[in-house]
Amino acid sequence: MPWLPVAIFLAVCIGLILIRVFLGPTHPDRLVGLDTLNTVVVVSMVILGAAFNEVIYIDVAIVYALLSFVTTLFIAKYIEKGKF
Amino acid sequence: MISFLATTVFVFLIYLVLTTASGDLFLWSREELIIGAVFSIILGAITRNMFFKRNLRMLNPKRWFLFFVYVVGPFFWGMAKANIDVAYRVITGRINPGIVKISPKLKTDLGITMLANSITLTPGTLSVDIDEKTNDLYVHWINVKKEALEKMPRDYKYVCGKFPDWVRRVAE
Amino acid sequence: MALDIITYILIAIGCFFNILAVVGLLRFPDVYTRLHAGTKCTTFGSIFLILAVVIQSINVWVTEGIISSPQSVLTIHALIALVAILLTNPTSAHAMSRAAHRSGVKPAKAVTDDLEKEKT
């Protein structure tokens, strides 16, 4: 199964999203780029776990998804109020 | 007491799913079962008032069945249509955005949360803000239709179809 | 064999929606429309990619005839990761759009803005 080409494709997607994170004219734009990047990273971790048949990669992906959710909420709160 | 028991059982089930195939006692090893039971009792004692707010109507299995039907049927269909619509807008760049206010007249927190998440994942709409007194939603809409702008607050059938009726059936 | 073809189709759909999310993120004019692309398309694409992983595990069961333990654990954990994505993605989109609107970013080319009218 072509898991490794899919993972490379997702890595290219991550590179293209990084353009938006660097360019983004306002802070919410950068945050949107970061959130999209987190989702793609979780999916590529699952794909790599299937490619190498390692369960531990997918466990890392679950924890990464929940932690990135908390990170996004905190940065959004910071943008909303200007302080934590 | 019922809320404590239900929270404990729920947390223990999640723990069991996460540690499947770790041993030979059915599918789990004995140590995993013991430590999972201890942690789920502690968590159930701490979070019993957060998980169930005031009433226990979500313990009814009929509501779970309705929720499953809702997720598999209208929700997934709406999500597929939404993504094809967004694909069309991304490729052609033809957008007509705006923020509209809808009042679905839901009363409970769970219902309004479910509706807001459904709106975010379905056709060209994204919930932006909520009026916490009247439970009105402000929705960013990528392709505003002319006929929806005639009266205030906007009619929700243009924005999210039959979702408020389904949510009312499941959560209220 | 048929399951192989289904896996290829699911991978193609998932990759298509992911690249669509990237193009939308780079092309749309303001924060809210970028959120449309970045949230919805990646959620849909990840559903199909993770379903491809699940179907491939079923394919291994069918061809080898045994339920091997690492393969089934991998499938269940991939489904839990999918549920985590599905639960957290709309919530963070909501938080981001609310933060953007309260910090004063106006929707570009908007025909109406009820939230702005209510505040004034």
JSON list of C-alpha atoms in Angstrom, two decimals, chain A residues 10-42:
[
{"chain": "A", "resi": 10, "resn": "LEU", "atom": "CA", "xyz": [1.02, 15.49, 3.43]},
{"chain": "A", "resi": 11, "resn": "ALA", "atom": "CA", "xyz": [4.50, 16.85, 4.23]},
{"chain": "A", "resi": 12, "resn": "VAL", "atom": "CA", "xyz": [4.29, 18.98, 1.06]},
{"chain": "A", "resi": 13, "resn": "CYS", "atom": "CA", "xyz": [0.88, 20.21, 2.28]},
{"chain": "A", "resi": 14, "resn": "ILE", "atom": "CA", "xyz": [2.45, 21.17, 5.62]},
{"chain": "A", "resi": 15, "resn": "GLY", "atom": "CA", "xyz": [5.13, 23.13, 3.77]},
{"chain": "A", "resi": 16, "resn": "LEU", "atom": "CA", "xyz": [2.50, 25.04, 1.80]},
{"chain": "A", "resi": 17, "resn": "ILE", "atom": "CA", "xyz": [0.52, 25.81, 4.97]},
{"chain": "A", "resi": 18, "resn": "LEU", "atom": "CA", "xyz": [3.70, 27.21, 6.54]},
{"chain": "A", "resi": 19, "resn": "ILE", "atom": "CA", "xyz": [3.65, 29.89, 3.79]},
{"chain": "A", "resi": 20, "resn": "ARG", "atom": "CA", "xyz": [0.34, 31.14, 5.23]},
{"chain": "A", "resi": 21, "resn": "VAL", "atom": "CA", "xyz": [1.73, 31.01, 8.77]},
{"chain": "A", "resi": 22, "resn": "PHE", "atom": "CA", "xyz": [4.69, 33.20, 7.74]},
{"chain": "A", "resi": 23, "resn": "LEU", "atom": "CA", "xyz": [2.78, 35.58, 5.43]},
{"chain": "A", "resi": 24, "resn": "GLY", "atom": "CA", "xyz": [-0.49, 35.98, 7.36]},
{"chain": "A", "resi": 25, "resn": "PRO", "atom": "CA", "xyz": [-1.22, 39.72, 7.61]},
{"chain": "A", "resi": 26, "resn": "THR", "atom": "CA", "xyz": [-2.96, 39.51, 11.00]},
{"chain": "A", "resi": 27, "resn": "HIS", "atom": "CA", "xyz": [-2.53, 37.31, 14.06]},
{"chain": "A", "resi": 28, "resn": "PRO", "atom": "CA", "xyz": [-5.79, 35.33, 13.57]},
{"chain": "A", "resi": 29, "resn": "ASP", "atom": "CA", "xyz": [-4.56, 34.37, 10.08]},
{"chain": "A", "resi": 30, "resn": "ARG", "atom": "CA", "xyz": [-1.44, 32.81, 11.56]},
{"chain": "A", "resi": 31, "resn": "LEU", "atom": "CA", "xyz": [-3.54, 31.00, 14.15]},
{"chain": "A", "resi": 32, "resn": "VAL", "atom": "CA", "xyz": [-5.79, 29.52, 11.44]},
{"chain": "A", "resi": 33, "resn": "GLY", "atom": "CA", "xyz": [-2.71, 28.28, 9.62]},
{"chain": "A", "resi": 34, "resn": "LEU", "atom": "CA", "xyz": [-1.38, 26.71, 12.82]},
{"chain": "A", "resi": 35, "resn": "ASP", "atom": "CA", "xyz": [-4.65, 24.89, 13.53]},
{"chain": "A", "resi": 36, "resn": "THR", "atom": "CA", "xyz": [-4.86, 23.48, 10.00]},
{"chain": "A", "resi": 37, "resn": "LEU", "atom": "CA", "xyz": [-1.23, 22.39, 10.27]},
{"chain": "A", "resi": 38, "resn": "ASN", "atom": "CA", "xyz": [-1.98, 20.52, 13.51]},
{"chain": "A", "resi": 39, "resn": "THR", "atom": "CA", "xyz": [-4.79, 18.52, 11.89]},
{"chain": "A", "resi": 40, "resn": "VAL", "atom": "CA", "xyz": [-2.58, 17.55, 8.94]},
{"chain": "A", "resi": 41, "resn": "VAL", "atom": "CA", "xyz": [0.22, 16.54, 11.33]},
{"chain": "A", "resi": 42, "resn": "VAL", "atom": "CA", "xyz": [-2.17, 14.23, 13.25]}
]
